[in-house]
Short mmCIF file of C-alpha atoms (C1' of nucleotides) in Angstrom, two decimals:
data_model
loop_
_atom_site.label_atom_id
_atom_site.label_comp_id
_atom_site.label_asym_id
_atom_site.label_seq_id
_atom_site.Cartn_x
_atom_site.Cartn_y
_atom_site.Cartn_z
CA MET A 1 0.88 8.18 8.19
CA LYS A 2 -2.35 6.54 7.50
CA VAL A 3 -3.03 3.63 5.04
CA LYS A 4 -3.48 5.61 1.87
CA GLU A 5 -0.47 7.66 2.17
CA VAL A 6 1.57 4.53 2.74
CA ALA A 7 0.10 2.86 -0.14
CA LYS A 8 0.72 5.74 -2.51
CA LEU A 9 4.32 6.01 -1.33
CA SER A 10 5.16 2.37 -1.63
CA GLY A 11 2.99 1.40 -4.59
CA VAL A 12 1.09 -1.36 -2.83
CA SER A 13 -2.65 -1.43 -2.35
CA VAL A 14 -4.40 -0.41 0.84
CA ARG A 15 -6.00 -4.02 0.82
CA THR A 16 -2.40 -5.38 0.85
CA LEU A 17 -1.62 -3.33 3.98
CA HIS A 18 -4.56 -4.58 5.74
CA HIS A 19 -3.58 -8.02 4.66
CA TYR A 20 -0.11 -7.52 6.07
CA ASP A 21 -1.74 -6.34 9.29
CA ASP A 22 -3.99 -9.32 9.43
CA ILE A 23 -1.30 -11.88 9.09
CA GLY A 24 0.92 -9.96 11.52
CA LEU A 25 3.49 -9.28 8.84
CA LEU A 26 3.48 -5.41 9.22
CA VAL A 27 1.57 -4.23 12.31
CA PRO A 28 1.19 -0.59 12.34
CA GLU A 29 2.83 0.96 15.44
CA GLY A 30 -0.22 3.22 16.34
CA LEU A 31 -4.06 3.42 16.07
CA THR A 32 -6.25 6.53 16.36
CA ASN A 33 -8.97 6.23 18.85
CA ALA A 34 -11.21 5.75 15.85
CA GLY A 35 -9.16 2.73 14.99
CA TYR A 36 -7.24 3.97 12.01
CA ARG A 37 -3.93 2.49 11.41
CA LEU A 38 -1.01 4.72 11.97
CA TYR A 39 2.37 3.86 10.29
CA SER A 40 5.65 5.03 11.64
CA ASP A 41 8.84 5.48 9.77
CA ASP A 42 10.09 2.28 11.31
CA ASN A 43 7.04 0.57 9.78
CA LEU A 44 8.02 2.05 6.28
CA ALA A 45 11.56 0.61 6.76
CA THR A 46 10.03 -2.87 7.37
CA LEU A 47 7.73 -2.41 4.44
CA GLN A 48 10.74 -1.86 2.32
CA GLN A 49 12.23 -5.04 3.53
CA ILE A 50 9.14 -6.90 2.92
CA LEU A 51 8.86 -5.71 -0.62
CA PHE A 52 12.56 -6.57 -1.41
CA PHE A 53 11.83 -10.13 -0.21
CA ARG A 54 8.46 -10.29 -2.01
CA GLU A 55 10.25 -9.28 -5.28
CA LEU A 56 12.67 -12.12 -4.79
CA GLY A 57 9.76 -14.52 -4.61
CA PHE A 58 9.75 -15.26 -0.77
CA PRO A 59 6.51 -16.23 0.46
CA LEU A 60 5.00 -13.84 3.09
CA LYS A 61 5.09 -16.57 5.67
CA LYS A 62 8.83 -17.02 5.18
CA ILE A 63 9.36 -13.12 5.16
CA LYS A 64 7.61 -12.97 8.53
CA GLU A 65 9.79 -15.71 9.96
CA LEU A 66 12.86 -13.85 8.86
CA LEU A 67 11.80 -10.59 10.13
CA ASP A 68 10.72 -11.97 13.54
CA ARG A 69 13.94 -13.64 14.19
CA PRO A 70 15.66 -11.81 17.17
CA SER A 71 18.79 -11.97 15.34
CA PHE A 72 17.60 -10.42 12.14
CA ASP A 73 20.18 -8.05 10.86
CA ARG A 74 19.10 -5.42 8.33
CA LEU A 75 22.51 -4.91 6.98
CA GLU A 76 22.96 -8.52 6.30
CA ALA A 77 19.58 -8.74 4.85
CA PHE A 78 20.37 -6.03 2.37
CA GLU A 79 23.51 -7.65 1.30
CA LEU A 80 21.68 -10.86 0.74
CA GLN A 81 19.00 -9.09 -1.13
CA ARG A 82 21.46 -7.29 -3.46
CA GLU A 83 23.11 -10.51 -4.27
CA MET A 84 19.74 -12.17 -5.03
CA LEU A 85 18.64 -9.19 -7.08
CA LYS A 86 21.80 -9.32 -9.09
CA ALA A 87 21.27 -12.99 -9.66
CA LYS A 88 17.82 -12.36 -10.91
CA ARG A 89 19.04 -9.59 -13.26
CA ASP A 90 21.54 -12.11 -14.63
CA GLN A 91 18.79 -14.35 -15.13
CA LEU A 92 16.76 -11.70 -17.20
CA ASP A 93 20.13 -11.21 -19.18
CA GLU A 94 20.06 -14.81 -19.95
CA MET A 95 16.43 -14.70 -21.13
CA ILE A 96 17.19 -11.72 -23.31
CA ALA A 97 20.12 -13.71 -24.91
CA THR A 98 17.74 -16.61 -25.39
CA ILE A 99 15.31 -14.49 -27.26
CA ASP A 100 18.11 -13.18 -29.60
CA LYS A 101 19.35 -16.68 -30.00
CA THR A 102 15.82 -17.85 -30.81
CA LEU A 103 15.41 -15.17 -33.34
CA ARG A 104 18.64 -16.01 -35.07
CA ALA A 105 17.66 -19.79 -34.98
CA GLU A 106 14.40 -18.91 -36.47
CA ASN A 107 16.33 -16.87 -39.26
CA GLY A 108 18.28 -20.20 -39.97
CA GLU A 109 21.46 -18.49 -38.82
CA ILE A 110 22.21 -20.90 -36.19
CA GLU A 111 21.10 -24.23 -34.78
CA MET A 112 19.40 -24.51 -31.37
CA THR A 113 18.60 -27.28 -29.13
CA ASN A 114 15.34 -27.76 -27.31
CA GLU A 115 17.21 -27.33 -24.05
CA GLU A 116 18.60 -24.02 -25.15
CA LYS A 117 15.23 -22.59 -25.73
CA PHE A 118 14.64 -22.67 -21.97
CA GLN A 119 17.86 -21.06 -20.92
CA GLY A 120 17.08 -18.66 -18.20
CA PHE A 121 13.77 -20.28 -17.25
CA ASP A 122 15.16 -23.10 -15.12
CA PHE A 123 16.28 -21.71 -11.86
CA LYS A 124 18.97 -24.28 -11.35
CA THR A 125 21.51 -21.56 -11.18
CA ASN A 126 21.15 -21.14 -7.63
CA PRO A 127 21.41 -17.80 -5.87
CA TYR A 128 22.71 -19.22 -2.63
CA GLU A 129 25.81 -20.73 -4.09
CA GLN A 130 27.86 -17.47 -3.75
CA GLU A 131 26.53 -17.21 -0.23
CA ALA A 132 27.82 -20.57 0.62
CA ARG A 133 31.17 -19.87 -1.19
CA ASP A 134 31.83 -16.86 0.79
CA ARG A 135 31.01 -18.47 3.97
CA TRP A 136 32.51 -21.87 3.82
CA GLY A 137 35.22 -21.36 1.28
CA ASP A 138 35.51 -22.27 -2.37
CA ALA A 139 37.20 -25.72 -1.81
CA ALA A 140 34.13 -27.12 0.05
CA VAL A 141 31.71 -25.70 -2.42
CA ASP A 142 33.68 -26.95 -5.29
CA ARG A 143 34.02 -30.41 -3.93
CA ALA A 144 30.25 -30.37 -3.41
CA ASN A 145 29.56 -29.38 -6.91
CA GLU A 146 31.98 -31.79 -8.27
CA ARG A 147 29.68 -34.44 -6.70
CA ILE A 148 26.64 -32.89 -8.00
CA GLN A 149 27.90 -33.14 -11.61
CA GLY A 150 26.46 -36.03 -13.20
CA MET A 151 23.69 -36.54 -10.60
CA GLU A 152 20.14 -36.32 -11.79
CA SER A 153 18.43 -33.01 -11.42
CA ASP A 154 16.33 -34.28 -8.52
CA LEU A 155 19.41 -34.35 -6.47
CA GLN A 156 20.35 -30.97 -7.71
CA ASP A 157 17.13 -29.61 -6.15
CA GLY A 158 18.01 -31.25 -2.87
CA MET A 159 21.35 -29.35 -3.11
CA ASN A 160 19.58 -26.16 -3.71
CA GLN A 161 17.70 -26.68 -0.49
CA ILE A 162 20.89 -27.31 1.27
CA TYR A 163 22.30 -24.10 0.00
CA THR A 164 19.14 -22.41 1.15
CA LYS A 165 19.54 -23.65 4.62
CA LEU A 166 23.07 -22.44 4.63
CA ALA A 167 22.19 -19.07 3.49
CA GLU A 168 19.48 -19.04 6.24
CA LEU A 169 22.13 -19.65 8.73
CA ARG A 170 23.59 -16.22 8.10
CA HIS A 171 20.59 -14.88 10.14
CA VAL A 172 21.37 -17.01 13.08
CA ASP A 173 24.04 -16.12 15.64
CA PRO A 174 27.13 -17.87 14.14
CA ALA A 175 28.28 -18.60 17.55
CA SER A 176 25.14 -20.23 18.58
CA GLU A 177 25.04 -24.02 19.14
CA GLU A 178 22.59 -24.59 16.42
CA ALA A 179 24.89 -22.85 13.87
CA GLN A 180 27.94 -24.54 14.98
CA GLU A 181 26.53 -27.81 14.95
CA ALA A 182 25.02 -27.38 11.51
CA ILE A 183 28.23 -26.34 10.01
CA GLY A 184 30.01 -29.14 11.68
CA GLU A 185 27.63 -31.61 10.26
CA TRP A 186 27.78 -30.16 6.94
CA TYR A 187 31.57 -30.55 6.91
CA ALA A 188 31.16 -34.08 8.12
CA PHE A 189 28.73 -34.80 5.53
CA LEU A 190 31.01 -33.68 2.66
CA ASN A 191 33.86 -35.48 4.04
CA ARG A 192 31.98 -38.67 4.50
CA MET A 193 30.80 -38.31 1.05
CA GLY A 194 34.32 -38.43 -0.19
CA HIS A 195 34.63 -41.98 1.21
CA TYR A 196 31.87 -43.31 -0.89
CA SER A 197 31.64 -44.19 -4.46
CA PRO A 198 29.67 -42.01 -6.92
CA GLU A 199 27.01 -44.82 -7.17
CA ALA A 200 26.40 -44.75 -3.51
CA PHE A 201 25.91 -40.87 -3.79
CA ALA A 202 23.57 -41.27 -6.64
CA GLY A 203 21.63 -43.73 -4.39
CA LEU A 204 21.19 -40.82 -2.14
CA GLY A 205 19.72 -38.82 -4.81
CA GLU A 206 17.09 -41.59 -5.60
CA MET A 207 16.39 -41.66 -2.01
CA TYR A 208 15.67 -38.05 -1.88
CA VAL A 209 12.96 -38.67 -4.51
CA ALA A 210 11.52 -41.86 -3.07
CA ASP A 211 11.68 -41.75 0.69
CA GLU A 212 9.00 -39.58 1.86
CA ARG A 213 10.66 -39.25 5.35
CA PHE A 214 13.72 -37.89 3.71
CA ALA A 215 12.07 -35.66 1.29
CA ASN A 216 9.79 -34.18 3.90
CA ASN A 217 12.96 -33.00 5.74
CA ILE A 218 14.10 -31.14 2.89
CA ASP A 219 10.81 -29.45 2.14
CA LYS A 220 10.99 -25.82 1.27
CA PHE A 221 11.61 -23.58 4.18
CA GLY A 222 11.00 -26.41 6.70
CA THR A 223 13.04 -27.41 9.52
CA GLY A 224 16.49 -26.59 10.21
CA LEU A 225 19.64 -27.86 8.46
CA ALA A 226 20.96 -29.62 11.58
CA ALA A 227 17.74 -31.67 11.78
CA PHE A 228 17.89 -32.41 7.99
CA MET A 229 21.38 -33.42 8.08
CA ARG A 230 20.82 -35.79 11.06
CA ASP A 231 17.97 -37.54 9.25
CA ALA A 232 19.71 -37.77 5.95
CA MET A 233 22.86 -39.31 7.47
CA LYS A 234 20.69 -41.76 9.67
CA ILE A 235 18.92 -42.87 6.67
CA TYR A 236 21.90 -43.06 4.51
CA ALA A 237 23.78 -45.03 7.08
CA GLU A 238 20.81 -47.49 7.46
CA ARG A 239 20.50 -48.01 3.63
CA ASN A 240 24.18 -48.74 3.30
CA ARG A 241 24.49 -51.12 6.20
CA MET B 1 7.44 -36.04 -26.03
CA LYS B 2 5.35 -36.89 -23.01
CA VAL B 3 4.61 -34.52 -20.14
CA LYS B 4 7.59 -35.34 -17.96
CA GLU B 5 10.14 -34.73 -20.49
CA VAL B 6 8.65 -31.43 -21.49
CA ALA B 7 8.60 -30.66 -17.71
CA LYS B 8 12.13 -31.40 -17.09
CA LEU B 9 13.11 -29.51 -20.22
CA SER B 10 11.31 -26.29 -19.45
CA GLY B 11 11.36 -26.40 -15.73
CA VAL B 12 7.57 -26.15 -15.15
CA SER B 13 5.82 -28.98 -13.21
CA VAL B 14 3.61 -31.59 -14.77
CA ARG B 15 0.69 -30.11 -13.01
CA THR B 16 1.25 -26.87 -14.77
CA LEU B 17 1.23 -28.57 -18.14
CA HIS B 18 -2.03 -30.21 -17.19
CA HIS B 19 -3.37 -26.90 -16.07
CA TYR B 20 -2.32 -25.27 -19.27
CA ASP B 21 -4.20 -27.88 -21.14
CA ASP B 22 -7.32 -27.63 -19.06
CA ILE B 23 -7.48 -23.95 -19.69
CA GLY B 24 -6.71 -24.35 -23.27
CA LEU B 25 -3.40 -22.48 -23.31
CA LEU B 26 -1.24 -25.23 -24.45
CA VAL B 27 -3.01 -28.00 -25.92
CA PRO B 28 -0.77 -31.07 -26.87
CA GLU B 29 -0.89 -31.77 -30.73
CA GLY B 30 -1.17 -35.48 -30.01
CA LEU B 31 -2.65 -38.21 -27.74
CA THR B 32 -1.57 -41.80 -27.43
CA ASN B 33 -4.51 -44.24 -27.59
CA ALA B 34 -4.12 -44.57 -23.73
CA GLY B 35 -4.77 -40.81 -23.47
CA TYR B 36 -1.26 -39.59 -22.79
CA ARG B 37 -0.55 -36.14 -23.76
CA LEU B 38 2.09 -35.84 -26.71
CA TYR B 39 3.82 -32.50 -27.21
CA SER B 40 5.35 -31.61 -30.50
CA ASP B 41 8.27 -29.18 -31.09
CA ASP B 42 5.73 -26.59 -32.01
CA ASN B 43 4.18 -26.99 -28.65
CA LEU B 44 7.59 -26.39 -27.13
CA ALA B 45 7.88 -23.21 -28.94
CA THR B 46 4.50 -22.10 -27.79
CA LEU B 47 5.46 -22.98 -24.39
CA GLN B 48 8.62 -20.89 -24.60
CA GLN B 49 6.41 -17.94 -25.61
CA ILE B 50 4.16 -18.53 -22.60
CA LEU B 51 6.89 -18.50 -20.19
CA PHE B 52 8.34 -15.32 -21.36
CA PHE B 53 5.01 -13.63 -21.18
CA ARG B 54 4.46 -15.24 -17.68
CA GLU B 55 7.75 -14.02 -16.64
CA LEU B 56 6.66 -10.55 -17.46
CA GLY B 57 3.76 -10.85 -15.26
CA PHE B 58 0.97 -11.32 -17.83
CA PRO B 59 -2.06 -13.29 -16.57
CA LEU B 60 -2.58 -16.69 -18.38
CA LYS B 61 -5.91 -15.47 -19.68
CA LYS B 62 -4.22 -12.63 -21.44
CA ILE B 63 -1.40 -14.80 -22.63
CA LYS B 64 -3.96 -17.05 -24.37
CA GLU B 65 -5.74 -14.06 -25.87
CA LEU B 66 -2.42 -12.96 -27.32
CA LEU B 67 -1.50 -16.32 -28.79
CA ASP B 68 -4.95 -16.98 -29.97
CA ARG B 69 -5.10 -13.82 -32.17
CA PRO B 70 -4.95 -14.74 -35.76
CA SER B 71 -2.53 -12.03 -36.47
CA PHE B 72 -0.11 -13.19 -33.63
CA ASP B 73 3.35 -12.53 -34.84
CA ARG B 74 6.17 -14.47 -33.07
CA LEU B 75 8.89 -12.03 -34.20
CA GLU B 76 7.01 -9.08 -33.04
CA ALA B 77 6.28 -10.79 -29.69
CA PHE B 78 9.90 -11.64 -29.19
CA GLU B 79 10.70 -7.90 -29.81
CA LEU B 80 8.11 -6.80 -27.25
CA GLN B 81 9.35 -9.34 -24.80
CA ARG B 82 12.97 -8.30 -25.09
CA GLU B 83 12.02 -4.59 -24.50
CA MET B 84 9.96 -5.57 -21.57
CA LEU B 85 12.70 -7.68 -20.00
CA LYS B 86 15.09 -5.04 -20.52
CA ALA B 87 12.75 -2.66 -18.63
CA LYS B 88 12.29 -5.20 -15.91
CA ARG B 89 16.11 -5.62 -15.68
CA ASP B 90 16.36 -1.81 -15.34
CA GLN B 91 14.02 -1.87 -12.52
CA LEU B 92 16.10 -4.38 -10.71
CA ASP B 93 18.95 -2.10 -11.22
CA GLU B 94 17.01 0.54 -9.67
CA MET B 95 16.27 -1.53 -6.74
CA ILE B 96 19.90 -2.49 -6.22
CA ALA B 97 20.60 1.25 -6.40
CA THR B 98 18.02 1.83 -3.76
CA ILE B 99 19.64 -0.77 -1.35
CA ASP B 100 23.00 0.80 -1.71
CA LYS B 101 21.53 4.16 -1.02
CA THR B 102 19.56 2.81 2.04
CA LEU B 103 22.79 1.45 3.34
CA ARG B 104 24.61 4.82 2.83
CA ALA B 105 21.57 6.43 4.59
CA GLU B 106 21.66 4.15 7.46
CA ASN B 107 25.27 4.94 7.75
CA GLY B 108 24.46 8.64 8.04
CA GLU B 109 26.31 9.34 4.90
CA ILE B 110 23.44 10.83 2.96
CA GLU B 111 19.69 11.85 3.55
CA MET B 112 16.88 9.91 2.06
CA THR B 113 13.29 10.72 1.60
CA ASN B 114 10.64 8.05 2.24
CA GLU B 115 9.71 8.26 -1.42
CA GLU B 116 13.27 7.42 -2.36
CA LYS B 117 13.16 4.29 -0.22
CA PHE B 118 10.75 2.90 -2.66
CA GLN B 119 12.42 3.62 -5.93
CA GLY B 120 12.04 0.69 -8.21
CA PHE B 121 9.04 -0.63 -6.53
CA ASP B 122 6.53 1.49 -8.10
CA PHE B 123 5.90 0.40 -11.63
CA LYS B 124 5.07 3.79 -12.92
CA THR B 125 7.82 3.52 -15.34
CA ASN B 126 5.83 2.38 -18.06
CA PRO B 127 7.20 -0.39 -20.38
CA TYR B 128 4.96 0.55 -23.12
CA GLU B 129 6.08 4.01 -23.76
CA GLN B 130 9.10 3.08 -26.00
CA GLU B 131 6.62 1.05 -27.97
CA ALA B 132 4.37 4.05 -28.53
CA ARG B 133 7.29 6.11 -29.25
CA ASP B 134 8.47 3.87 -31.93
CA ARG B 135 5.19 3.48 -33.47
CA TRP B 136 3.66 6.96 -33.44
CA GLY B 137 6.73 9.10 -33.29
CA ASP B 138 8.37 11.07 -30.51
CA ALA B 139 6.38 14.25 -31.07
CA ALA B 140 3.03 12.65 -30.31
CA VAL B 141 4.35 10.85 -27.23
CA ASP B 142 6.14 13.92 -25.99
CA ARG B 143 3.02 15.96 -26.35
CA ALA B 144 0.96 13.36 -24.34
CA ASN B 145 3.63 13.15 -21.61
CA GLU B 146 3.69 16.98 -21.39
CA ARG B 147 0.03 16.89 -20.49
CA ILE B 148 0.58 13.97 -18.09
CA GLN B 149 3.03 16.26 -16.14
CA GLY B 150 1.36 17.78 -13.32
CA MET B 151 -1.65 15.30 -13.45
CA GLU B 152 -2.27 13.29 -10.41
CA SER B 153 -1.09 9.70 -10.46
CA ASP B 154 -4.55 8.35 -11.04
CA LEU B 155 -4.76 9.71 -14.42
CA GLN B 156 -1.07 8.48 -14.95
CA ASP B 157 -2.61 4.95 -14.55
CA GLY B 158 -5.16 5.88 -17.09
CA MET B 159 -2.36 6.80 -19.48
CA ASN B 160 -0.53 3.60 -18.73
CA GLN B 161 -3.65 1.74 -19.92
CA ILE B 162 -3.74 3.91 -23.06
CA TYR B 163 -0.09 2.81 -23.69
CA THR B 164 -1.14 -0.87 -23.06
CA LYS B 165 -3.81 -0.46 -25.60
CA LEU B 166 -1.38 0.95 -28.17
CA ALA B 167 1.04 -1.74 -27.57
CA GLU B 168 -1.67 -4.25 -27.94
CA LEU B 169 -2.45 -2.90 -31.33
CA ARG B 170 0.74 -4.13 -32.61
CA HIS B 171 -0.61 -7.49 -32.74
CA VAL B 172 -3.66 -6.33 -34.78
CA ASP B 173 -3.30 -5.92 -38.50
CA PRO B 174 -2.31 -2.36 -38.83
CA ALA B 175 -4.23 -2.13 -41.99
CA SER B 176 -7.45 -3.16 -40.26
CA GLU B 177 -10.22 -0.98 -39.75
CA GLU B 178 -10.11 -1.49 -36.01
CA ALA B 179 -6.36 -0.20 -35.86
CA GLN B 180 -6.82 2.62 -38.19
CA GLU B 181 -9.81 3.81 -36.25
CA ALA B 182 -8.17 3.55 -32.90
CA ILE B 183 -5.08 5.31 -34.13
CA GLY B 184 -7.26 7.96 -35.73
CA GLU B 185 -9.12 8.54 -32.48
CA TRP B 186 -5.87 8.69 -30.44
CA TYR B 187 -4.66 11.48 -32.56
CA ALA B 188 -7.79 13.33 -32.45
CA PHE B 189 -7.83 12.97 -28.71
CA LEU B 190 -4.51 14.47 -28.31
CA ASN B 191 -5.16 17.33 -30.78
CA ARG B 192 -8.38 18.05 -28.92
CA MET B 193 -6.65 18.09 -25.65
CA GLY B 194 -4.57 20.86 -27.07
CA HIS B 195 -7.59 23.16 -27.24
CA TYR B 196 -8.54 22.71 -23.57
CA SER B 197 -7.00 24.42 -20.40
CA PRO B 198 -4.92 22.32 -18.11
CA GLU B 199 -7.81 22.58 -15.52
CA ALA B 200 -10.08 20.88 -17.94
CA PHE B 201 -7.64 18.13 -18.53
CA ALA B 202 -7.16 17.74 -14.71
CA GLY B 203 -10.97 17.40 -14.38
CA LEU B 204 -10.68 14.34 -16.85
CA GLY B 205 -8.32 12.84 -14.29
CA GLU B 206 -10.85 13.20 -11.53
CA MET B 207 -13.46 11.88 -13.70
CA TYR B 208 -11.38 8.83 -14.32
CA VAL B 209 -11.34 8.17 -10.64
CA ALA B 210 -14.82 9.25 -9.89
CA ASP B 211 -17.18 8.02 -12.80
CA GLU B 212 -17.41 4.29 -12.78
CA ARG B 213 -18.72 4.12 -16.27
CA PHE B 214 -15.40 5.81 -17.46
CA ALA B 215 -13.17 3.88 -15.14
CA ASN B 216 -14.89 0.47 -16.15
CA ASN B 217 -13.75 1.20 -19.64
CA ILE B 218 -10.28 1.42 -18.73
CA ASP B 219 -10.12 -1.74 -16.77
CA LYS B 220 -7.19 -3.77 -17.34
CA PHE B 221 -7.15 -5.81 -20.59
CA GLY B 222 -10.90 -4.94 -21.21
CA THR B 223 -12.38 -3.48 -24.20
CA GLY B 224 -10.56 -2.17 -27.12
CA LEU B 225 -8.97 1.35 -27.35
CA ALA B 226 -11.49 2.47 -29.85
CA ALA B 227 -14.38 1.91 -27.52
CA PHE B 228 -12.64 3.47 -24.68
CA MET B 229 -11.86 6.58 -26.56
CA ARG B 230 -15.30 6.86 -27.77
CA ASP B 231 -16.71 6.76 -24.22
CA ALA B 232 -14.03 8.98 -22.84
CA MET B 233 -14.67 11.82 -25.48
CA LYS B 234 -18.41 11.36 -25.03
CA ILE B 235 -18.34 11.74 -21.32
CA TYR B 236 -15.75 14.54 -21.56
CA ALA B 237 -17.82 16.41 -24.00
CA GLU B 238 -20.97 16.10 -21.92
CA ARG B 239 -19.17 17.39 -18.78
CA ASN B 240 -17.91 20.38 -20.61
CA ARG B 241 -21.04 21.48 -22.16
"C1'" DA C 1 4.73 -64.47 -18.17
"C1'" DA C 2 4.21 -62.21 -13.93
"C1'" DT C 3 5.10 -58.49 -11.04
"C1'" DA C 4 7.16 -54.33 -9.60
"C1'" DA C 5 8.31 -49.63 -10.63
"C1'" DA C 6 7.66 -45.56 -13.07
"C1'" DG C 7 4.79 -42.55 -15.69
"C1'" DT C 8 0.35 -40.79 -16.80
"C1'" DA C 9 -4.96 -39.52 -16.28
"C1'" DT C 10 -8.73 -37.49 -14.12
"C1'" DG C 11 -11.14 -35.55 -10.29
"C1'" DA C 12 -11.31 -32.60 -6.35
"C1'" DC C 13 -10.09 -30.06 -2.51
"C1'" DG C 14 -6.22 -26.95 -0.56
"C1'" DT C 15 -3.41 -22.62 -0.69
"C1'" DT C 16 -1.27 -18.03 -1.34
"C1'" DA C 17 -1.93 -13.37 -1.72
"C1'" DC C 18 -4.58 -10.65 -2.32
"C1'" DG C 19 -9.15 -8.29 -5.25
"C1'" DT C 20 -13.70 -6.80 -4.68
"C1'" DA C 21 -17.94 -5.50 -2.88
"C1'" DA C 22 -20.99 -4.41 1.29
"C1'" DG C 23 -22.27 -1.85 5.19
"C1'" DA C 24 -20.90 1.24 8.53
"C1'" DG C 25 -18.21 4.58 11.12
"C1'" DT C 26 -14.96 9.10 10.90
"C1'" DC C 27 -12.82 13.30 9.52
"C1'" DA C 28 -12.28 17.78 7.13
"C1'" DA C 29 -14.31 21.15 4.62
"C1'" DT C 30 -18.26 23.55 2.94
"C1'" DA D 1 -25.68 19.86 8.89
"C1'" DT D 2 -24.16 17.76 4.93
"C1'" DT D 3 -21.06 16.15 1.57
"C1'" DG D 4 -16.97 13.64 0.13
"C1'" DA D 5 -12.84 11.43 0.96
"C1'" DC D 6 -11.03 8.03 3.97
"C1'" DT D 7 -11.28 4.21 6.96
"C1'" DC D 8 -12.85 0.06 9.30
"C1'" DT D 9 -14.27 -5.00 9.43
"C1'" DT D 10 -16.47 -9.03 7.38
"C1'" DA D 11 -16.79 -12.04 3.82
"C1'" DC D 12 -16.84 -14.15 -0.42
"C1'" DG D 13 -14.13 -14.43 -5.13
"C1'" DT D 14 -10.03 -15.36 -7.87
"C1'" DA D 15 -5.58 -17.05 -10.23
"C1'" DA D 16 -2.39 -20.40 -10.77
"C1'" DC D 17 -1.19 -23.90 -9.44
"C1'" DG D 18 -0.02 -27.72 -5.14
"C1'" DT D 19 -1.34 -31.86 -3.38
"C1'" DC D 20 -3.66 -35.87 -2.59
"C1'" DA D 21 -6.61 -40.09 -4.15
"C1'" DT D 22 -7.55 -43.39 -7.21
"C1'" DA D 23 -6.93 -45.97 -11.31
"C1'" DC D 24 -5.08 -47.02 -15.75
"C1'" DT D 25 -0.32 -47.87 -18.91
"C1'" DT D 26 4.11 -48.64 -20.07
"C1'" DT D 27 8.63 -50.23 -18.97
"C1'" DA D 28 11.76 -52.75 -16.46
"C1'" DT D 29 12.95 -56.96 -13.89
"C1'" DT D 30 12.57 -61.39 -12.24
#
DNA sequence: AATAAAGTATGACGTTACGTAAGAGTCAAT
DNA sequence: ATTGACTCTTACGTAACGTCATACTTTATT
């Protein structure tokens, strides 16, 4: 299939396909001797994957990383996508509810706080929690969330990042050293937290905001969980000495 | 309220608020004598509106236009937003269904065409139709859709544009000359179409693609419906002479 | 009162994911 | 042989901010 046909089928523009080729995200399997791109059925399946991830707000760079992983598993990807699509749908439901609520508030029927006016907009409800819950059990996640309660939202964001990393690990061979190490450290982290006072943990949150070395390690889609954990614990230990 | 507070409440960044101020989309009601932006509750309500439209994919420029209209009606806007959010939710449901279908296809349980693999991605299901249906009655819309059947998708896009314009008119005083004129022309257009053969109408579709003057008039969020209709009918008449 | 820490302001350049336009080659049909 | 639809590459344009850099205010702390 040539570009236009693919474009029509998938709803993206020809330019988009060119772009995806340029950045190596979707390289057509063939070329005519005139240099025309030829897409295979496999290419179409990949495009489908790409579009799912795109709809979920993943940056193209990240999508490429995901697809390029040798351990990339289509079935697992679909499952993750379904969960995230559902989360997004729930978010839309929340926004619809917010509209209805706003209308009633405007009608004088109910009171509404400013915070409520933005229900559904903040993405604090994190799509990875279910993921983590399934993988590492309710107890661990609950304990983590318990600690999150009462912390300022900046740390919340940090936790979202952690969940992100955990979800990412699904696409790594679970038997691999990297995965085992990360999971081990995650548990160690949680357990160690149990020994510290809430104030100490709150300090970690401040650090997340203040210390650039720390923050840099959490930056979106950056280094792996293991490295982040190592740094976090190192800094944490230093600070508390 | 100062920027940070608003940012935290709504989930957008401080930079975003600066940007919205820069382009005149959300200008804070007050300024401290040091030049700090001060947001009122009214500002918050406007921000809520902005975010709803943004979630629906409206470009900021368009949002500004909408909000700036003297006839802008919050209640009507909320209703439109709710409809569109629902449409988007339905689209997500479709995408989830596509995932499930793909999984079953990959399992060999069912057959799946390439087209089906992209169900939910094409936005051809148009969110404005219900709008038009409510306003101008089922009969007119049905007749329009009947004619759309069998036309190539390029004309479909043209029709989407028409629905867009119609939806836009909700925010114009319905008693205004502009609105009356547009609606009148819309009906006239439909009625005239009834007198021509399907082939002639298909020709209109081709023209939409080929004739730049024509296409330019339909460009997204461009000139008003009335102007578009005038040009369309003029060109159409010329061609068929 | 002095100093640090947190918040804010204004540039100004960077980034992502394409859009759009220009100029030229290719392919199928007349 | 020519037209029209399709394709290629190159390259600049755009939208909606992100990300510094630099400087001023306000609040908190010593």
